[in-house]
Amino acid sequence: MLILAGLRKLGESIRTEVQAMPIMHDIMDHEIIGPAIRQGLQQGLQQGLAEGRQQGLQEGLQQGKQQEGISVLRRQIEKRFGPLAPALEERLSGLSIAELEDLPLRVLDAQSVNDLFSF
C-alpha cells in the first residue's frame, strides 16, 4: 500500500493516518519484510566494516610512511647542519608526504638549515 500511495502522491496523507492510528506490530516481526530488513542491515554493516578497515589500513600505511620519511630526513639534516631547533623540529613533523619527498634532494643543495626550510 505504501508503494501505491507513493505513486499516487499520497505520502503525506498516509503519514497523517499512521500517526493517528496506533500500530501494535513491529515491522521486524513481519515474516517477509522483517528478514529482508535484517539481511539488508547485516549486509550494510559488513560492507561498512570492510570499507572502514580498508580506509584505516590506508591511513595507517600513509602515516607510517610519513613517520619513516621524517626519521630518515631528521638524521640527514642533523648530520649536515647539527641538531634541529624545536621550531624546525615541529615544522618537519608537519610536512606533507609530497614535501617530505622533496627535502632529501634539498638537503644536498642547501647552504643552511634555514635554506632547507624556505619553501
Coordinates of N, CA and C in Angstrom, one line a residue:
M1 N 0.8 -1.2 0.0 CA 0.0 0.0 0.0 C 0.9 1.3 0.0
L2 N 2.0 1.2 0.7 CA 2.9 2.4 0.7 C 3.4 2.7 -0.6
I3 N 3.7 1.7 -1.4 CA 4.3 1.9 -2.7 C 3.2 2.6 -3.6
L4 N 2.0 2.1 -3.6 CA 0.9 2.6 -4.3 C 0.6 4.1 -3.9
A5 N 0.6 4.3 -2.6 CA 0.4 5.6 -2.1 C 1.5 6.6 -2.6
G6 N 2.7 6.1 -2.6 CA 3.8 7.0 -3.1 C 3.6 7.3 -4.6
L7 N 3.2 6.3 -5.4 CA 2.9 6.5 -6.8 C 1.8 7.5 -7.0
R8 N 0.8 7.5 -6.1 CA -0.3 8.4 -6.2 C -0.1 9.8 -5.5
K9 N 1.1 10.0 -5.0 CA 1.5 11.2 -4.3 C 0.6 11.4 -3.0
L10 N 0.3 10.3 -2.3 CA -0.5 10.3 -1.1 C 0.4 10.1 0.1
G11 N 1.7 10.3 0.0 CA 2.6 10.1 1.1 C 2.2 10.9 2.4
E12 N 1.9 12.1 2.2 CA 1.5 13.0 3.4 C 0.2 12.5 4.1
S13 N -0.7 12.0 3.2 CA -2.0 11.5 3.8 C -1.7 10.2 4.6
I14 N -0.8 9.4 4.1 CA -0.5 8.1 4.8 C 0.2 8.5 6.1
R15 N 1.1 9.4 6.1 CA 1.8 9.8 7.3 C 0.8 10.3 8.4
T16 N -0.1 11.1 8.0 CA -1.1 11.6 8.9 C -1.9 10.5 9.5
E17 N -2.4 9.6 8.6 CA -3.2 8.4 9.1 C -2.4 7.5 10.0
V18 N -1.1 7.3 9.7 CA -0.3 6.4 10.5 C -0.1 7.0 11.9
Q19 N 0.1 8.3 12.0 CA 0.3 8.9 13.3 C -0.9 8.9 14.1
A20 N -2.1 8.9 13.5 CA -3.4 8.9 14.2 C -3.8 7.5 14.6
M21 N -3.2 6.5 14.0 CA -3.6 5.1 14.1 C -2.5 4.4 15.0
P22 N -2.9 3.8 16.1 CA -2.0 3.1 16.9 C -1.6 1.8 16.2
I23 N -0.3 1.6 16.0 CA 0.1 0.3 15.4 C 0.8 -0.5 16.5
M24 N 0.3 -1.7 16.6 CA 0.7 -2.6 17.7 C 1.7 -3.6 17.3
H25 N 2.1 -3.6 16.0 CA 3.0 -4.6 15.5 C 4.3 -4.0 15.0
D26 N 5.4 -4.7 15.3 CA 6.7 -4.2 14.8 C 6.9 -4.8 13.5
I27 N 7.4 -4.0 12.5 CA 7.6 -4.4 11.1 C 8.7 -5.5 11.1
M28 N 9.6 -5.5 12.1 CA 10.6 -6.5 12.1 C 10.0 -7.9 12.4
D29 N 8.8 -8.0 12.9 CA 8.2 -9.3 13.2 C 7.5 -9.8 12.0
H30 N 7.3 -9.0 10.9 CA 6.7 -9.5 9.7 C 7.5 -10.6 9.1
E31 N 6.8 -11.7 8.7 CA 7.5 -12.9 8.2 C 8.3 -12.7 6.9
I32 N 7.9 -11.7 6.1 CA 8.6 -11.5 4.9 C 9.5 -10.2 4.9
I33 N 9.0 -9.1 5.4 CA 9.7 -7.9 5.4 C 10.8 -7.9 6.5
G34 N 10.5 -8.4 7.7 CA 11.5 -8.4 8.8 C 12.8 -9.1 8.4
P35 N 12.8 -10.3 7.9 CA 14.1 -10.9 7.5 C 14.8 -10.1 6.4
A36 N 14.0 -9.6 5.4 CA 14.7 -8.8 4.4 C 15.4 -7.5 4.9
I37 N 14.7 -6.9 5.9 CA 15.3 -5.7 6.5 C 16.6 -6.1 7.3
R38 N 16.5 -7.2 8.0 CA 17.6 -7.7 8.8 C 18.8 -8.0 7.9
Q39 N 18.5 -8.7 6.8 CA 19.5 -9.1 5.8 C 20.2 -7.8 5.2
G40 N 19.4 -6.8 4.9 CA 19.9 -5.6 4.3 C 20.8 -4.8 5.4
L41 N 20.3 -4.8 6.6 CA 21.1 -4.2 7.7 C 22.4 -4.9 7.9
Q42 N 22.4 -6.3 7.9 CA 23.6 -7.1 8.1 C 24.6 -6.8 6.9
Q43 N 24.1 -6.8 5.7 CA 24.9 -6.5 4.5 C 25.6 -5.1 4.6
G44 N 24.8 -4.2 5.0 CA 25.3 -2.8 5.1 C 26.3 -2.7 6.2
L45 N 26.1 -3.4 7.3 CA 27.1 -3.4 8.4 C 28.4 -4.0 7.9
Q46 N 28.3 -5.2 7.2 CA 29.5 -5.9 6.8 C 30.3 -5.0 5.8
Q47 N 29.5 -4.4 4.9 CA 30.2 -3.5 3.9 C 30.9 -2.3 4.5
G48 N 30.2 -1.7 5.5 CA 30.7 -0.6 6.2 C 32.0 -1.0 7.0
L49 N 32.0 -2.1 7.6 CA 33.2 -2.6 8.4 C 34.3 -2.8 7.4
A50 N 34.1 -3.5 6.3 CA 35.1 -3.7 5.3 C 35.7 -2.4 4.8
E51 N 34.9 -1.5 4.5 CA 35.4 -0.2 4.0 C 36.1 0.5 5.0
G52 N 35.7 0.5 6.3 CA 36.4 1.1 7.4 C 37.7 0.5 7.6
R53 N 37.8 -0.8 7.5 CA 39.1 -1.5 7.7 C 40.1 -1.1 6.6
Q54 N 39.6 -1.0 5.4 CA 40.4 -0.7 4.3 C 40.9 0.8 4.4
Q55 N 40.0 1.7 4.8 CA 40.4 3.1 4.9 C 41.4 3.2 6.1
G56 N 41.2 2.5 7.2 CA 42.1 2.6 8.3 C 43.5 2.0 7.9
L57 N 43.5 1.0 7.2 CA 44.8 0.4 6.7 C 45.5 1.4 5.8
Q58 N 44.8 2.0 4.9 CA 45.5 3.0 4.0 C 46.0 4.2 4.8
E59 N 45.2 4.7 5.8 CA 45.7 5.8 6.6 C 46.9 5.4 7.5
G60 N 46.9 4.2 8.0 CA 48.0 3.7 8.8 C 49.3 3.6 8.0
L61 N 49.1 3.1 6.8 CA 50.3 2.9 5.9 C 50.9 4.3 5.5
Q62 N 50.0 5.3 5.3 CA 50.4 6.6 4.9 C 51.1 7.3 6.1
Q63 N 50.6 7.1 7.3 CA 51.2 7.7 8.5 C 52.6 7.0 8.8
G64 N 52.6 5.7 8.6 CA 53.9 5.0 8.8 C 55.0 5.5 7.8
K65 N 54.6 5.7 6.5 CA 55.5 6.1 5.5 C 56.0 7.5 5.8
Q66 N 55.1 8.4 6.3 CA 55.4 9.7 6.7 C 56.4 9.8 7.9
Q67 N 56.1 9.0 8.9 CA 57.0 8.9 10.1 C 58.4 8.4 9.7
E68 N 58.4 7.4 8.8 CA 59.7 6.8 8.4 C 60.5 7.9 7.6
G69 N 59.8 8.6 6.8 CA 60.5 9.7 6.0 C 61.0 10.8 6.9
I70 N 60.2 11.1 7.9 CA 60.7 12.2 8.8 C 61.9 11.7 9.6
S71 N 61.9 10.5 10.0 CA 63.0 10.0 10.8 C 64.3 10.0 10.0
V72 N 64.3 9.5 8.8 CA 65.4 9.5 7.9 C 65.9 10.9 7.6
L73 N 65.0 11.7 7.3 CA 65.3 13.1 6.9 C 65.9 13.9 8.1
R74 N 65.4 13.6 9.3 CA 65.9 14.3 10.5 C 67.4 13.9 10.7
R75 N 67.7 12.6 10.5 CA 69.1 12.2 10.6 C 70.0 12.8 9.6
Q76 N 69.5 13.0 8.4 CA 70.3 13.6 7.3 C 70.5 15.1 7.6
I77 N 69.5 15.8 8.1 CA 69.6 17.2 8.4 C 70.6 17.4 9.6
E78 N 70.4 16.6 10.6 CA 71.3 16.7 11.8 C 72.7 16.4 11.5
K79 N 73.0 15.4 10.6 CA 74.3 15.1 10.2 C 75.0 16.3 9.4
R80 N 74.2 16.9 8.6 CA 74.7 18.0 7.8 C 74.8 19.3 8.5
F81 N 73.7 19.7 9.3 CA 73.6 21.0 9.9 C 73.7 21.0 11.5
G82 N 73.7 19.9 12.1 CA 73.6 19.8 13.6 C 72.2 19.7 14.1
P83 N 72.0 19.7 15.4 CA 70.7 19.5 16.0 C 69.7 20.5 15.5
L84 N 68.5 20.1 15.3 CA 67.4 21.0 14.9 C 66.8 21.8 16.1
A85 N 66.5 23.0 15.8 CA 65.8 23.8 16.8 C 64.4 23.3 16.9
P86 N 63.8 23.5 18.1 CA 62.4 23.0 18.3 C 61.4 23.5 17.3
A87 N 61.5 24.7 16.8 CA 60.6 25.2 15.8 C 60.7 24.5 14.5
L88 N 62.0 24.2 14.1 CA 62.2 23.4 12.9 C 61.8 22.0 13.0
E89 N 62.0 21.4 14.2 CA 61.5 20.1 14.5 C 60.0 20.0 14.3
E90 N 59.3 21.0 14.8 CA 57.9 21.0 14.7 C 57.4 21.1 13.3
R91 N 58.1 22.0 12.5 CA 57.8 22.2 11.1 C 58.1 20.9 10.3
L92 N 59.1 20.2 10.6 CA 59.4 19.0 10.0 C 58.3 17.9 10.2
S93 N 57.8 17.9 11.4 CA 56.8 16.9 11.8 C 55.5 17.2 11.0
G94 N 55.3 18.5 10.6 CA 54.0 18.8 10.0 C 54.0 18.8 8.5
L95 N 55.1 18.3 7.9 CA 55.2 18.3 6.4 C 54.4 17.2 5.8
S96 N 53.9 17.5 4.6 CA 53.1 16.5 3.9 C 54.1 15.5 3.2
I97 N 53.5 14.4 2.7 CA 54.4 13.4 2.1 C 55.1 14.0 0.8
A98 N 54.4 14.9 0.1 CA 55.0 15.5 -1.1 C 56.2 16.3 -0.7
E99 N 56.0 17.1 0.4 CA 57.1 17.9 0.9 C 58.3 17.1 1.4
L100 N 57.9 16.0 2.0 CA 59.0 15.1 2.6 C 59.8 14.5 1.4
E101 N 59.1 14.2 0.3 CA 59.8 13.6 -0.8 C 60.8 14.5 -1.5
D102 N 60.5 15.8 -1.4 CA 61.3 16.8 -2.0 C 62.6 17.2 -1.1
L103 N 62.4 17.1 0.2 CA 63.5 17.6 1.1 C 64.8 16.8 1.0
P104 N 64.9 15.5 0.8 CA 66.2 14.9 0.7 C 67.1 15.4 -0.3
L105 N 66.6 15.8 -1.5 CA 67.4 16.5 -2.5 C 67.8 17.9 -2.1
R106 N 66.9 18.6 -1.4 CA 67.2 19.9 -0.9 C 68.3 19.9 0.1
V107 N 68.4 18.8 0.9 CA 69.4 18.7 1.9 C 70.8 18.8 1.3
L108 N 70.9 18.2 0.1 CA 72.2 18.2 -0.6 C 72.6 19.5 -1.1
D109 N 71.6 20.4 -1.5 CA 72.0 21.7 -2.1 C 71.9 22.8 -1.1
A110 N 71.2 22.7 0.0 CA 71.0 23.8 1.0 C 72.3 24.2 1.6
Q111 N 72.5 25.6 1.8 CA 73.7 26.1 2.4 C 73.5 26.2 3.9
S112 N 72.2 26.2 4.4 CA 71.9 26.3 5.8 C 70.6 25.6 6.0
V113 N 70.3 25.3 7.3 CA 69.1 24.7 7.6 C 67.9 25.6 7.3
N114 N 68.1 26.9 7.4 CA 67.0 27.8 7.0 C 66.8 27.8 5.5
D115 N 67.8 27.6 4.7 CA 67.6 27.5 3.2 C 66.8 26.2 3.0
L116 N 67.0 25.2 3.7 CA 66.3 23.9 3.5 C 64.8 24.1 3.7
F117 N 64.4 24.9 4.7 CA 63.0 25.1 5.0 C 62.4 26.3 4.4
S118 N 63.0 26.9 3.5 CA 62.5 28.2 2.9 C 61.7 27.8 1.6
F119 N 60.5 27.2 1.8 CA 59.7 26.9 0.6 C 58.3 27.2 1.0

